[in-house]
XYZ file of C-alpha atoms in Angstrom:
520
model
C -65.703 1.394 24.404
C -69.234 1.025 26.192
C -72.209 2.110 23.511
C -73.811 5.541 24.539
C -76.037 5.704 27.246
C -79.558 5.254 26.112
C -81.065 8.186 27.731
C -77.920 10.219 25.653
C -79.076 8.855 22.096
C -83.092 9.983 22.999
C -81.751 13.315 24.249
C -79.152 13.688 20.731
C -82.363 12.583 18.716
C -84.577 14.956 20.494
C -81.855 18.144 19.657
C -81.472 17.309 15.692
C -84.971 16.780 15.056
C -86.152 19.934 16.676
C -83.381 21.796 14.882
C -83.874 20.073 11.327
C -86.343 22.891 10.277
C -85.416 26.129 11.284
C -88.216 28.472 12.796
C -88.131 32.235 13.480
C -87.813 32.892 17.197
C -87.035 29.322 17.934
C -84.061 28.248 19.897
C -81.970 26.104 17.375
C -78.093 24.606 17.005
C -75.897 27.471 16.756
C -74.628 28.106 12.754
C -71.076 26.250 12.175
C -69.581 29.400 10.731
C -66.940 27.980 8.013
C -64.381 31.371 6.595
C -66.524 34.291 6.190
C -70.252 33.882 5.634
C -71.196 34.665 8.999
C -69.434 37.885 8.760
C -70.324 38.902 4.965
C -74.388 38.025 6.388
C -74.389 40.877 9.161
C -72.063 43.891 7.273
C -73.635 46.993 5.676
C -73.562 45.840 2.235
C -76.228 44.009 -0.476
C -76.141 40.133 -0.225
C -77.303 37.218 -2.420
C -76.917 33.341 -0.112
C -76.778 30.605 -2.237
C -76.862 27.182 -1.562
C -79.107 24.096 -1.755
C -82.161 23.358 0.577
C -80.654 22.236 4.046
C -77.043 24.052 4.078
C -78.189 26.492 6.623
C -79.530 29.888 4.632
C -82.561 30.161 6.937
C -79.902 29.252 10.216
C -77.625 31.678 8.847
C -80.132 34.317 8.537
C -81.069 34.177 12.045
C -77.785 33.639 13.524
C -76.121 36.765 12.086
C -79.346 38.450 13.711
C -78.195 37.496 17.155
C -75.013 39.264 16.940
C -75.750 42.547 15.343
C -73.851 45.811 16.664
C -76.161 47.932 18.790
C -77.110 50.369 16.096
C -78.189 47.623 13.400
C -81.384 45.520 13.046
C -82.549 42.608 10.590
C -85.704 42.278 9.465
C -86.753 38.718 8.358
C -89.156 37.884 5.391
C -90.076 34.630 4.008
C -91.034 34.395 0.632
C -92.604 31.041 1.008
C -95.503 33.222 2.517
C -95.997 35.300 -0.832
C -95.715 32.350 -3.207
C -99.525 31.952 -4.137
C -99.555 35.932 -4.543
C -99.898 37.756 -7.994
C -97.006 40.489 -8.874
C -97.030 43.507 -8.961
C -99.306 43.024 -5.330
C -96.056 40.691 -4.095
C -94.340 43.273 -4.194
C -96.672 45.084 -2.007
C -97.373 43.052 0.424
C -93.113 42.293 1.090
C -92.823 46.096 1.479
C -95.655 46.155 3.450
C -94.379 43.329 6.037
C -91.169 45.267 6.172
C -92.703 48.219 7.203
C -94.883 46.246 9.461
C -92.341 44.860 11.229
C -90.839 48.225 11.505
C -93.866 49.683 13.521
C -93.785 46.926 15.967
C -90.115 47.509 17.213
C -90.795 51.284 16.563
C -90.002 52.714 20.290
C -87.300 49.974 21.475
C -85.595 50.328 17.901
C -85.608 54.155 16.962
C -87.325 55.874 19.667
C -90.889 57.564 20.695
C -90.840 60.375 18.758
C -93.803 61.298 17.459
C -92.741 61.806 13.612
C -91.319 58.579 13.560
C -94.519 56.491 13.922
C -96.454 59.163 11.648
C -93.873 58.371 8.473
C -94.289 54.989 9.159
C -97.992 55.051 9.282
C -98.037 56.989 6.171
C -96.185 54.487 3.987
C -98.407 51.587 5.564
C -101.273 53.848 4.320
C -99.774 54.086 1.007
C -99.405 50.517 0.642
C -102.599 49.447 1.625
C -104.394 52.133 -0.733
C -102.109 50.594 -3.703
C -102.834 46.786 -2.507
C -106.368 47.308 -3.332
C -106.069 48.579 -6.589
C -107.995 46.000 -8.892
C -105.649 43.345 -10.577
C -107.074 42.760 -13.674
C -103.675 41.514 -15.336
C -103.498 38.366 -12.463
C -104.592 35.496 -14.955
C -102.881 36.330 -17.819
C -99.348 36.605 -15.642
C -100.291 32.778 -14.405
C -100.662 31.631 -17.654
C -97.744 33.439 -19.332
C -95.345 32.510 -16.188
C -96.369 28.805 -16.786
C -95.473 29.096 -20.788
C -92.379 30.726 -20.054
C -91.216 28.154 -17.274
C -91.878 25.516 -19.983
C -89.480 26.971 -21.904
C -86.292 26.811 -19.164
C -86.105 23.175 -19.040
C -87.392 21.768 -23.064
C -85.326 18.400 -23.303
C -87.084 17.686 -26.285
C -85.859 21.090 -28.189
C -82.581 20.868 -26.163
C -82.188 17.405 -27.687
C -83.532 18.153 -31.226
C -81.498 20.992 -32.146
C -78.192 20.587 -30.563
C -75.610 22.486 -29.211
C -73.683 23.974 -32.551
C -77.016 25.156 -33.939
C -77.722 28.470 -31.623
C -81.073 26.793 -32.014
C -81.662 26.234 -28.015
C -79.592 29.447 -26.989
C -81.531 31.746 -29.150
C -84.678 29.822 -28.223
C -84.168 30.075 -24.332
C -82.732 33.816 -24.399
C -85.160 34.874 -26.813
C -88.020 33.430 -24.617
C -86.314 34.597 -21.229
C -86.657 38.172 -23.207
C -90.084 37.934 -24.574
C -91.432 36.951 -21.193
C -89.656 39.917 -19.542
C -91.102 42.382 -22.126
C -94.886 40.825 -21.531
C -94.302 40.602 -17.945
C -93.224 44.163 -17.744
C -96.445 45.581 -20.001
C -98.963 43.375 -17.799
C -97.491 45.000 -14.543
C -96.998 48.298 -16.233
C -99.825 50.807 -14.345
C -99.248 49.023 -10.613
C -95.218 49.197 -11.218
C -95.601 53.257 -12.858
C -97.135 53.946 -9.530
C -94.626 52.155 -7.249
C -91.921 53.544 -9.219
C -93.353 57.429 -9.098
C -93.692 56.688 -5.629
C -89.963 55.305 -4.576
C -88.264 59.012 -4.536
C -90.581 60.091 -1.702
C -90.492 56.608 0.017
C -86.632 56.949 0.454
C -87.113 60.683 0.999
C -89.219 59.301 4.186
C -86.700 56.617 5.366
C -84.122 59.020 5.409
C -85.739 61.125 7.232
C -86.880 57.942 9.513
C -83.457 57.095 9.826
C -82.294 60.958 11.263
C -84.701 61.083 13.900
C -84.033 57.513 15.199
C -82.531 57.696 18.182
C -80.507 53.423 18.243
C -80.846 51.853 14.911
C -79.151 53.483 11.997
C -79.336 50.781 9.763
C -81.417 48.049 8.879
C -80.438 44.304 7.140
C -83.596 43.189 4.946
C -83.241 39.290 5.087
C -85.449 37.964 2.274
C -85.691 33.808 2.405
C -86.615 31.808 -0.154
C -87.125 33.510 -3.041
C -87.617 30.912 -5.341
C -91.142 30.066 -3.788
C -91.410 33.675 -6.433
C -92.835 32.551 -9.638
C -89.723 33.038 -11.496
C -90.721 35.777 -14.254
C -91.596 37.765 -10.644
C -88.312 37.149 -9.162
C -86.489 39.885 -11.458
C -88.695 42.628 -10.610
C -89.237 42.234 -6.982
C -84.925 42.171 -6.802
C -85.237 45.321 -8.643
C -87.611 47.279 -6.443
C -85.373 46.002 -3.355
C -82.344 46.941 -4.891
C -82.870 50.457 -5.976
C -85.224 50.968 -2.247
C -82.063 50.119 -0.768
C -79.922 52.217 -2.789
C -77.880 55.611 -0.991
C -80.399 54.978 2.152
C -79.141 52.853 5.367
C -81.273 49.330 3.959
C -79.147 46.359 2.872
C -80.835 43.244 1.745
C -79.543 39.627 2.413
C -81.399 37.227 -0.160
C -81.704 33.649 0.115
C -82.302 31.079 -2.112
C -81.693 28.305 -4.621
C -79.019 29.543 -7.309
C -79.979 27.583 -10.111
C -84.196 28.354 -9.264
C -83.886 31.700 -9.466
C -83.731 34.713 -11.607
C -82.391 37.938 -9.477
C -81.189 40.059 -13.031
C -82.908 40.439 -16.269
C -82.432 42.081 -19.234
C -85.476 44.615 -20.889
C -84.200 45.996 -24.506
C -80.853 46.293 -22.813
C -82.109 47.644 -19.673
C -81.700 45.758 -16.628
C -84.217 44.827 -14.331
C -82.970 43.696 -11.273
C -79.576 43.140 -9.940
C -76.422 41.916 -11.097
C -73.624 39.704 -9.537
C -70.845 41.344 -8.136
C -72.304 44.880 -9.299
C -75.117 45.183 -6.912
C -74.513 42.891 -4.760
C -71.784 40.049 -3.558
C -72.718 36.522 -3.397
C -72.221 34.046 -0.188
C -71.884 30.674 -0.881
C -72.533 28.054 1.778
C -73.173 24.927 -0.240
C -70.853 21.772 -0.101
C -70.178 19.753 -2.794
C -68.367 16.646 -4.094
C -65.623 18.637 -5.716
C -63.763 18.774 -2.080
C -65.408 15.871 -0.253
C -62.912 16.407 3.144
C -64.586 19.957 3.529
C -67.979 18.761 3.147
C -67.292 15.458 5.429
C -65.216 17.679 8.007
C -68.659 20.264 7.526
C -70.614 17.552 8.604
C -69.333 16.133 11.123
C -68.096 19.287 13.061
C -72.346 19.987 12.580
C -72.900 16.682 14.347
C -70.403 17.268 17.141
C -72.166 20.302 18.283
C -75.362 18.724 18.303
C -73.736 15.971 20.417
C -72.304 18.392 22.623
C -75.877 19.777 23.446
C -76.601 16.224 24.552
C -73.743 15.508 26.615
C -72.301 12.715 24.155
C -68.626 13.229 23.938
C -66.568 12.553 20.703
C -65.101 9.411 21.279
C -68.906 7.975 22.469
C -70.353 9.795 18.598
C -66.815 8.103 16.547
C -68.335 4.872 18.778
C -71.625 5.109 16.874
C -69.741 4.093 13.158
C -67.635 1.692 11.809
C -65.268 1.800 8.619
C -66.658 3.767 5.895
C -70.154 4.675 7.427
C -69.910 8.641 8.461
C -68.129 9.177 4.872
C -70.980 7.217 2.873
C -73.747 9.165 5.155
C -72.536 12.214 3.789
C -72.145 10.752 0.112
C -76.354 9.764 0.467
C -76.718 12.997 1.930
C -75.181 14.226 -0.576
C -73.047 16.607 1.767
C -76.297 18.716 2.825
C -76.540 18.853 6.674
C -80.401 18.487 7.076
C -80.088 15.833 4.441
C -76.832 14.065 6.563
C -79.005 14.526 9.856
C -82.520 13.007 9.014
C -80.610 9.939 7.263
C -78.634 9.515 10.780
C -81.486 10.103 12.575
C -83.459 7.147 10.300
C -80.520 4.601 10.743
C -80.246 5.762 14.234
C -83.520 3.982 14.809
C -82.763 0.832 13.381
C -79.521 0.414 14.617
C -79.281 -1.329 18.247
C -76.065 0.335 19.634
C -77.059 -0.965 22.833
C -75.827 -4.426 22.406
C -72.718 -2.878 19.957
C -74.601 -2.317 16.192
C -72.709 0.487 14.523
C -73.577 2.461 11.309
C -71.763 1.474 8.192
C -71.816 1.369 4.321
C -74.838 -1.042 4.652
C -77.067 0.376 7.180
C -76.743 3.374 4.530
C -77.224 1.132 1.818
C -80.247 0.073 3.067
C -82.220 3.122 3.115
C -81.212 4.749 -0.435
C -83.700 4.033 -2.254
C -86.139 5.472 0.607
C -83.835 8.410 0.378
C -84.151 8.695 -3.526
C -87.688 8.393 -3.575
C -88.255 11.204 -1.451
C -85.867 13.610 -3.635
C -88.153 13.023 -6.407
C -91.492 13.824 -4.189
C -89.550 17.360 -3.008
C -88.729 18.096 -6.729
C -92.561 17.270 -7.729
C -93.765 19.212 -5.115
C -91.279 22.566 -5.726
C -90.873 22.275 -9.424
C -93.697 23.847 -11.330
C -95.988 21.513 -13.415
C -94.506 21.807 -16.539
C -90.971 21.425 -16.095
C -91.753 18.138 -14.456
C -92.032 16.255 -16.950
C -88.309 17.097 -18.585
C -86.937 16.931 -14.825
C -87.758 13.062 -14.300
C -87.333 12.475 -17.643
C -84.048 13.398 -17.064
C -83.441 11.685 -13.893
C -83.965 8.543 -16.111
C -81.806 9.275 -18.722
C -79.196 9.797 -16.558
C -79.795 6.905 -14.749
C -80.070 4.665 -17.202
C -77.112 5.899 -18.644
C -74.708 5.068 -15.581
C -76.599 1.692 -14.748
C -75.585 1.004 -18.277
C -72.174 1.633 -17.906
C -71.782 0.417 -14.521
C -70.695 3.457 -12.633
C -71.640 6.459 -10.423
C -69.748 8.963 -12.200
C -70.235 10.370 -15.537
C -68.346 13.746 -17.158
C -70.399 16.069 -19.289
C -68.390 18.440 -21.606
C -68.246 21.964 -20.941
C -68.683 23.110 -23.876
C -71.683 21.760 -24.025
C -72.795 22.909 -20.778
C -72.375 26.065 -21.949
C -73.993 26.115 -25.336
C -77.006 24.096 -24.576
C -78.618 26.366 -21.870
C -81.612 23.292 -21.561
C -79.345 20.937 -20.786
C -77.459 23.116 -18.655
C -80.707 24.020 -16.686
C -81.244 20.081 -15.919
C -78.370 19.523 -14.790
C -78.317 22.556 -12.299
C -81.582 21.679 -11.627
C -81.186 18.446 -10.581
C -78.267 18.989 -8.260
C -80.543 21.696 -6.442
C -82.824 18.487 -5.786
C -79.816 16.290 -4.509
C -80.107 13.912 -7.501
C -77.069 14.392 -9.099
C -73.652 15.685 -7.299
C -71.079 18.230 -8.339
C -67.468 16.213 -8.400
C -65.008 18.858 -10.070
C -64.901 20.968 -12.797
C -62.471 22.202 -15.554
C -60.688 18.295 -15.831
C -59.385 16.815 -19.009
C -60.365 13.390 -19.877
C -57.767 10.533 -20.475
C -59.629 9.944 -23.827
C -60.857 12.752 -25.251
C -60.655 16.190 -25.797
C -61.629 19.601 -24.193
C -62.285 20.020 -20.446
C -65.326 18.359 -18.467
C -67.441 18.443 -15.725
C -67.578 15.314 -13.107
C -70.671 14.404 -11.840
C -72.005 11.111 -9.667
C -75.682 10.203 -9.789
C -77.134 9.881 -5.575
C -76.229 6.534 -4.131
C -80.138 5.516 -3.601
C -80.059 5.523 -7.970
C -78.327 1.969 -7.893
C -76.720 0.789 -4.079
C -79.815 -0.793 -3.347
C -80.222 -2.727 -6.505
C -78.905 -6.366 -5.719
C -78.538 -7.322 -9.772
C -75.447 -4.840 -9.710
C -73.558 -6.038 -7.232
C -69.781 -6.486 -7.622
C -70.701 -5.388 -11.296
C -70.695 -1.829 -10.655
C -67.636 0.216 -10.374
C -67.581 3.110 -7.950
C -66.065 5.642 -7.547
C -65.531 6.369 -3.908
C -65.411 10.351 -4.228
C -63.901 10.687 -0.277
C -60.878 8.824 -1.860
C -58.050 11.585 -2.167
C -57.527 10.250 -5.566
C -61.093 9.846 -6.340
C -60.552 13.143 -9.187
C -57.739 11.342 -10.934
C -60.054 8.178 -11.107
C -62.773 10.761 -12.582
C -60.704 11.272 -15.932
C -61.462 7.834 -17.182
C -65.285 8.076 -16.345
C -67.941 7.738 -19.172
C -68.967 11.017 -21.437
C -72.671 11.482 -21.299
C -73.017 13.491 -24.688
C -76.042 14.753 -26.410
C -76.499 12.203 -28.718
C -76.188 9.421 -26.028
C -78.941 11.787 -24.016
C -81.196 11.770 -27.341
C -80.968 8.178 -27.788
C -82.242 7.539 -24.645
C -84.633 9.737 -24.722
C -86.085 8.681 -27.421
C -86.164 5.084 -25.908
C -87.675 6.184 -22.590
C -91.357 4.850 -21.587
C -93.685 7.037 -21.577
C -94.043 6.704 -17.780
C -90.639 7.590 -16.624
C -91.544 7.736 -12.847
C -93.338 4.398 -12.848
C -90.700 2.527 -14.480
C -87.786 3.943 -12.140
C -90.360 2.802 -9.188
C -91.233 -0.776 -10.792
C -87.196 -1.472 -11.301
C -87.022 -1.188 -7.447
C -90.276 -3.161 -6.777
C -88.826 -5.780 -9.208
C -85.418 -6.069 -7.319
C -87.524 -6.169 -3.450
C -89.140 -9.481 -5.755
């Protein structure tokens, strides 16, 4: 087959990139709707998206918009532009956006009645007279939320004290707690008034909602609420939740699972909402643990952005060879953006015109780029203090599979569940793309109990030259790729402690100066 036309590629290049970051208002690649998240995202009923950055929460979000019945509207809110704002005045100023955006579609919404814009320009009063109530609490919340992230992610406690102890568990919990009740007394006077005040708010959007003359219900899309500082997160869910509650407002929240704290419990009183109570959870993240749906995800994703260019599907297959499209997915690992930029990097350094095709080498090539740029996201979302613990662990792991020569590693699930720091590092890495989800619930050829299969990125070891034809790996698009799983090394706690204990004090620098060493 001839390569692509040149003036095809520039125009496929031109779509992705313009589409990698979605923007409100913006035209951008239609959402690849896989069973029923499209759906779930526009019906009258409370939503929690989950997935990791660049599956298409934001693209989902605006895509359900589009094709809202004629008596429903969305309102969008990004979090990202509250993150630098103290609680309870977060609060504030979402409700106050909502109601803002309100006003502005007021007439070709609801109508020109007259009532209408007064109850809206009432609550916007209200708000603003609340917003500028002094703070004096804001200092002591940053410093307490800092202590208390600190505490999520301790691999040196985690380590120390095991999983049989209760040790960690009690520690975590009992911190989780203790920063809920502090939390709750600092906001105390701001969230008394708010809460005095939400009987005669809803009272008002009722009666909003009985003089509008289209809309009869509105979809509250709040993105990204992890940019929250988490001991926030709890309380802002719970103001939503019960402002939503027997009036026509549903809210559709996205965000990072495993970042994010949407329930917590006060002295046995919750404070915010709960899974499957309050709301139902859509999840649109695609994983290792069925490698065909997140290849066939991925590609069907490409195809329509090569359909937008005019580059049919035997000219895209004409762009790979053997393994390539499969192994691009595996450094993506299986997010879209992530699958999209990498193509669009290789792209440029591949000469189709005179018959260069992407394959497990052009891939190869730019993992460790790929892999240093994970670690600059998680330094630049992670707060400061979890750091630390998060690229420690990055090494550990590392090490550990370098070590034994192989990608994949199982981690009991028992300990996964009584060790909430470890837990929390391992979630939290796979939010950052470090590590991969492979399957859960397997036994192990060699030992006991059931286990969960993970495989470190490919950019931790395929570009590292001293490995080669040393390391065994495990191809996880192979349909017998779990079966191979069940012989894979056990990463236990004391393996974890060990090296931890033998890790420089520099963890970054020393993963960078093994790569620099191997470019030598």
């Amino acid at each position: 087959m001839a390569a692509v036309a040149q003036e095809k590629l520039v125009e496929l290049r031109t779509k992705i990139t313009e589409s990698l970051r979605v923007q409100r208002d913006t035209a951008s690649i239609d959402y690849i709707n896989v069973g029923n998240a499209l759906n779930d995202a526009m019906s009258k009923q409370n939503h929690a998206i989950f997935a990791r950055r660049g599956c298409g929460k934001t693209l989902l979000l605006h895509k359900s918009t589009t094709d809202l019945p004629d008596n429903m509207a969305a309102i969008y809110l990004n979090c990202e532009d509250f993150k630098r704002h103290s609680f309870p005045n977060v609060l504030i100023e979402i409700l106050k956006s909502l109601f803002l955006e309100i006003d502005k579609h007021l007439y070709g919404w609801f109508g020109r009645k007259k009532r209408l814009k007064v109850i809206v320009k009432d609550i916007l009063s209200h708000l603003e007279t609340m917003k500028g109530s002094e703070d004096n609490s804001s200092e002591d919340i940053k410093t307490k939320a800092a202590a208390s992230a600190s505490d999520e992610i301790n691999l040196e406690t985690s380590l120390k004290h095991g999983p049989l102890s209760g040790k960690v568990s009690a520690k975590s919990s009992s911190s989780i707690s203790e920063e809920t009740e502090r939390a709750f007394k600092l906001y105390h006077d701001k969230l008394r008034e708010l809460d005095h005040w939400l009987p005669d708010l809803k009272r008002q959007i009722r009666e909003f909602f009985e003089l509008s003359k289209d809309k009869k219900f509105i979809l509250i899309q709040v993105d990204d609420l992890y940019h929250l500082r988490r001991t926030d997160q709890a309380f802002v869910v719970d103001y939503i939740h019960r402002l939503c509650k027997d009036v026509p407002l549903f809210f559709k929240i996205a965000t990072l699972r495993h970042a994010s704290s949407l329930y917590a419990d006060r002295h046995g009183q919750p404070v915010g909402a709960q899974e499957r109570h309050d709301y139902q959870s859509i999840n649109i993240d695609y994983t290792f643990s069925d490698f065909k749906k997140t290849r066939d995800q991925n590609w069907a994703i490409l195809s329509r952005f090569a359909d937008t260019a005019a580059v049919t599907t035997p000219e895209l297959s004409s762009l790979f060879k053997g393994e390539g499209f499969s192994r691009l997915v595996m450094a993506g690992g299986g997010v879209p953006r992530d699958v999209l930029s990498l193509f669009l990097e290789i792209l440029d350094q591949t000469d189709v015109q005179v018959g260069e095709k992407i394959g497990k080498d052009e891939v190869r090539i730019l993992s460790r780029a790929n892999f240093e740029r994970r670690i600059e996201e998680l330094k630049q979302d992670s707060q400061d203090v979890e750091q630390g613990d998060l690229i420690k662990g990055i090494y550990i792991i590392r090490t550990f599979c370098l070590d034994r020569k192989t990608n994949v590693f199982m981690v009991s699930e028992r300990l996964m569940q009584q060790n909430d720091g470890l837990r929390a590092l391992f979630y939290r890495l796979m939010d950052y793309r470090i590590i991969h989800s492979c399957a859960s619930a397997l036994t192990h050829k060699s030992s006991d109990g059931t286990f969960q299969a993970f495989a470190i990125d490919i950019g931790c070891y395929a570009h590292l030259r001293k490995h080669l034809n040393r390391f065994v790996e495990t191809d996880v698009s192979d349909p017998g790729a779990k079966d191979k799983m069940r012989s894979a090394p056990i990463l236990d706690e004391s393996q974890m402690g060990r090296l931890f204990d033998q890790a420089p004090q520099n963890v970054e620098q020393a993963l960078l100066e093994e790569d620099e060493e191997e470019e030598d």
